[in-house]
XYZ file of N, CA and C in Angstrom:
309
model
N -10.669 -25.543 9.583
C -9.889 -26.650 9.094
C -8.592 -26.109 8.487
N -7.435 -26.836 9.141
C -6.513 -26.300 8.254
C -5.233 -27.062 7.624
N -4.415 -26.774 7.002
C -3.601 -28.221 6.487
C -2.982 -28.910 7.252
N -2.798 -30.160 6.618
C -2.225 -30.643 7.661
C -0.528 -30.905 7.076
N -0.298 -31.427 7.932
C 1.858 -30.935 7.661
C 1.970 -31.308 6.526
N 1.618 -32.976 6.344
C 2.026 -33.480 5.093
C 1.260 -32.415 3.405
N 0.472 -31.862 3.950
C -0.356 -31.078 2.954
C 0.471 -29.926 2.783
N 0.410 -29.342 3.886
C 1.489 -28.070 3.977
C 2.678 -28.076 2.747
N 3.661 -29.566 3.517
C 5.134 -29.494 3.057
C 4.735 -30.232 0.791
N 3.969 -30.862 1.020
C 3.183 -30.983 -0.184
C 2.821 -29.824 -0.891
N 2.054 -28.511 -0.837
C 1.967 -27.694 -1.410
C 3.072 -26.627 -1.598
N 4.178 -26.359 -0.215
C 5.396 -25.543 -0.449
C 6.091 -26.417 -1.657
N 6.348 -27.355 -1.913
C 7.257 -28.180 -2.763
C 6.726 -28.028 -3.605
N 5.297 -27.878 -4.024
C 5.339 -27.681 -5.684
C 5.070 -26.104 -5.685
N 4.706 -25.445 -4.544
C 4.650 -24.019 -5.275
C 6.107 -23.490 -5.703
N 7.536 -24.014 -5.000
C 8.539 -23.616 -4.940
C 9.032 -23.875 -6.835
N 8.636 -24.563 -7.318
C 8.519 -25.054 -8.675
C 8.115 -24.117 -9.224
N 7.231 -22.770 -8.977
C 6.428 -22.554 -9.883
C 7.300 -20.794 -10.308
N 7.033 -19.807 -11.559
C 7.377 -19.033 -11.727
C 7.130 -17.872 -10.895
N 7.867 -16.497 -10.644
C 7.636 -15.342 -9.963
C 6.619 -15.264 -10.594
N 6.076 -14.556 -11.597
C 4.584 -14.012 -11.816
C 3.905 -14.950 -11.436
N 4.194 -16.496 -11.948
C 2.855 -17.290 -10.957
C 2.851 -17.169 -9.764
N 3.628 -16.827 -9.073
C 3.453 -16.207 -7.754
C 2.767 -15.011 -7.247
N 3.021 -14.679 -8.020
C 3.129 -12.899 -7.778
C 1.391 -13.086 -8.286
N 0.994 -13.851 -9.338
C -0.802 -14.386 -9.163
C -1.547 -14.632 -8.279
N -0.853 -16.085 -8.028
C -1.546 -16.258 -6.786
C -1.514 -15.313 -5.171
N -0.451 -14.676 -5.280
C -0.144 -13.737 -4.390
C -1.698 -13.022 -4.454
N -1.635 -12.251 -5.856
C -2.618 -11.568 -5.513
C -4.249 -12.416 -5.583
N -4.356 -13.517 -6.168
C -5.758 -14.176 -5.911
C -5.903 -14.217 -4.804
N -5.162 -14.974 -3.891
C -4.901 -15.302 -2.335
C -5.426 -13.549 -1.127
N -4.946 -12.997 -1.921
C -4.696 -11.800 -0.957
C -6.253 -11.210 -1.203
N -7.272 -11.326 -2.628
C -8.764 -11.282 -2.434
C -9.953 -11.889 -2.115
N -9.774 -13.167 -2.372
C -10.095 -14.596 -1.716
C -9.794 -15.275 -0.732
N -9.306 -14.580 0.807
C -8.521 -15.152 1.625
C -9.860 -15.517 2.734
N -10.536 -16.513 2.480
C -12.328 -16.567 2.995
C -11.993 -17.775 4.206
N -10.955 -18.266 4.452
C -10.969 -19.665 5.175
C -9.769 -19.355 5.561
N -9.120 -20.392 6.616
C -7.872 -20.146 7.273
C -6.786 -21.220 6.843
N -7.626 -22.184 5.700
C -6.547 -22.848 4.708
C -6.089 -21.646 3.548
N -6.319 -21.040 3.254
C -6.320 -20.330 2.484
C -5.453 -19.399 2.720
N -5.561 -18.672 4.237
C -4.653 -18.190 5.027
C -3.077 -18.931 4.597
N -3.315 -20.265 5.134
C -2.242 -21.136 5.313
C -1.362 -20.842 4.151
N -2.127 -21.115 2.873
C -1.519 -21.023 1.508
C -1.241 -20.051 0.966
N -1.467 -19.276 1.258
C -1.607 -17.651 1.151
C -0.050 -17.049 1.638
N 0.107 -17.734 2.899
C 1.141 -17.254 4.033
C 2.738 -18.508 3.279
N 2.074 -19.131 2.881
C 3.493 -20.039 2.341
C 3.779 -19.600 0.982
N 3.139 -18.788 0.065
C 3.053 -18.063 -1.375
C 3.974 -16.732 -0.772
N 3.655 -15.823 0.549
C 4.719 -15.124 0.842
C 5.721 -15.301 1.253
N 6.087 -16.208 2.061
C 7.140 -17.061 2.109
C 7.790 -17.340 0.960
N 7.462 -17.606 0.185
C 8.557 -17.865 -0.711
C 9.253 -17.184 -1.828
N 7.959 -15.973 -1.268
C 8.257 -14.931 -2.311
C 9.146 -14.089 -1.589
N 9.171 -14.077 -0.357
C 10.363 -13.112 0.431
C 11.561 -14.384 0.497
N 11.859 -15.156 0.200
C 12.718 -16.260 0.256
C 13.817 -15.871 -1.200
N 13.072 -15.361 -2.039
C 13.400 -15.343 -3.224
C 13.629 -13.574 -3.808
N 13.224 -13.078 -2.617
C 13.778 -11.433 -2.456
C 12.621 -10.148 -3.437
N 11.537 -11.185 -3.652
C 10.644 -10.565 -4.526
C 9.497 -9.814 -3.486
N 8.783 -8.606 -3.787
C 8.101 -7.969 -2.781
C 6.335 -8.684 -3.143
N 5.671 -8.994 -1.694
C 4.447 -9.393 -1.769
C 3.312 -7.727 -1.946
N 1.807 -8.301 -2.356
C 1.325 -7.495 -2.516
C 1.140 -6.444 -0.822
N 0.977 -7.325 0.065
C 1.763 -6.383 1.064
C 2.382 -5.254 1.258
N 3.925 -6.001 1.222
C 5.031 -4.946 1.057
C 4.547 -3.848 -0.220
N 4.096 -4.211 -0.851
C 3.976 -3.047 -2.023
C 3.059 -2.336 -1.482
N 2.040 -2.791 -0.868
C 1.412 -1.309 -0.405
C 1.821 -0.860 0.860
N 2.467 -1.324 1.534
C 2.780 -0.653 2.287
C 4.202 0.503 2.133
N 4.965 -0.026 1.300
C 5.848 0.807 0.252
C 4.749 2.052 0.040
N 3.811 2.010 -0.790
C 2.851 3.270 -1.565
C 2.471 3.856 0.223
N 1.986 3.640 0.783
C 1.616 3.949 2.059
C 2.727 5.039 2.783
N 3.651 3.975 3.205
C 4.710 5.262 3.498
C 5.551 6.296 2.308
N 5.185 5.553 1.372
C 5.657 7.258 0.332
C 4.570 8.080 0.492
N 3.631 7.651 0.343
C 2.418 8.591 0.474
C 2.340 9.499 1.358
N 2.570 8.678 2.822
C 2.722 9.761 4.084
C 4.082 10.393 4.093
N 5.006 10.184 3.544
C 6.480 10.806 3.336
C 6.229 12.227 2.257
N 5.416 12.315 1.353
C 5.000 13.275 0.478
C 4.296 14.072 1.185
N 3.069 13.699 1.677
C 2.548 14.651 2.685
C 3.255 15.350 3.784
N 4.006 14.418 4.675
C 4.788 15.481 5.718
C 5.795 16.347 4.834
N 6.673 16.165 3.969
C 6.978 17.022 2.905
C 6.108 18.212 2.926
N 5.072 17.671 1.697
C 4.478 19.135 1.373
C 3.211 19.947 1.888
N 2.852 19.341 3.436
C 1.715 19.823 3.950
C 2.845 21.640 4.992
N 3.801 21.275 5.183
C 4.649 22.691 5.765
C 4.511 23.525 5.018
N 4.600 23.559 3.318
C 4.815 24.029 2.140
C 3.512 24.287 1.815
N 2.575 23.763 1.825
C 1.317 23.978 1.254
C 0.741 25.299 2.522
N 0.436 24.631 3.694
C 0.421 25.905 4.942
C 1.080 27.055 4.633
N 1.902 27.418 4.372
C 2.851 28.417 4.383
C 2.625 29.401 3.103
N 2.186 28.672 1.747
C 1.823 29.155 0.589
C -0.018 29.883 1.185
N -0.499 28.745 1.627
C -1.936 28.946 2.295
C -1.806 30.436 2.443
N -0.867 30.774 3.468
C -1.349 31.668 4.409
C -0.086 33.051 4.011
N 0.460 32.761 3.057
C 1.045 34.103 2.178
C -0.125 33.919 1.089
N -1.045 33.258 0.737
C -2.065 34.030 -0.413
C -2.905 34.350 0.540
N -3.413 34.121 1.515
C -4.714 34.764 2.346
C -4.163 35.999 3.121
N -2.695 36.112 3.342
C -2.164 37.425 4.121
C -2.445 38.651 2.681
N -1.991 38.323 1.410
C -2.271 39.049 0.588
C -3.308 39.519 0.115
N -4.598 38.305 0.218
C -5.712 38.700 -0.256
C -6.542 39.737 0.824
N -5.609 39.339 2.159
C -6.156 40.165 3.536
C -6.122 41.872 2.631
N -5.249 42.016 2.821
C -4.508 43.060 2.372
C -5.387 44.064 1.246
N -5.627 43.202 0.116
C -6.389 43.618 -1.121
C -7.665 43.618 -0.681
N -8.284 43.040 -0.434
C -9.980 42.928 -0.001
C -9.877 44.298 1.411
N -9.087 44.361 1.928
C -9.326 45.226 3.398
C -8.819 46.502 2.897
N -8.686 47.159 1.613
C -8.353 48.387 1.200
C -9.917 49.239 1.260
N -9.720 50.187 1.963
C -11.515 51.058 1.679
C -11.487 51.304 0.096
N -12.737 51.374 -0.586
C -12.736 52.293 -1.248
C -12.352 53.999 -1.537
N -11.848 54.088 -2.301
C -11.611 55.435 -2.393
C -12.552 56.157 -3.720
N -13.714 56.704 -3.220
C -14.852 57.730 -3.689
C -14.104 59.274 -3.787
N -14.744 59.729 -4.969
C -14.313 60.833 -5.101
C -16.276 61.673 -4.361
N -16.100 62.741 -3.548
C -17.571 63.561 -3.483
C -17.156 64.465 -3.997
């Protein structure tokens, strides 16, 4: 079941009324409770208006953390390899010395 127009243009008109954090609420109620495809509906017109109004949905924000995340890693996984394998060339080195016994 899902809204119907007059319901639709009925609920954009008063959510458009309502404050960014009340948005940015229901944003996120909507985005854990999204169990039905009215919900969807309302859900999808709460981002709407929040990208209307230039504010980022819980979405965009993770997907923001997402690609920094993978932007840090391709960064420092060259750097981390490279450190890797100058401490294991060294430890090669130290561990592969014979003992030296006096008879």
């Amino acid at each position: 079941m899902f809204l119907s127009s007059a319901d639709s243009v009925f609920f954009k008109s008063r959510a458009e009324c309502f404050s960014n954090s009340k948005l940015h609420a229901l944003d996120r109620y909507w985005s854990i409770n999204n169990s039905h495809p009215m919900h969807e509906q309302m859900h999808k017109i709460i981002e709407d208006i929040l990208n209307t109004r230039g504010e980022k949905t819980i979405k965009q924000s993770r997907l923001d953390l997402v690609r920094n995340f993978e932007r840090s890693l391709s960064i420092s996984t060259p750097m981390g390899r490279l450190s890797a394998n100058i401490i294991s060339f060294i430890s090669f080195f130290v561990t592969s010395k014979p003992n030296q016994t006096i008879f």
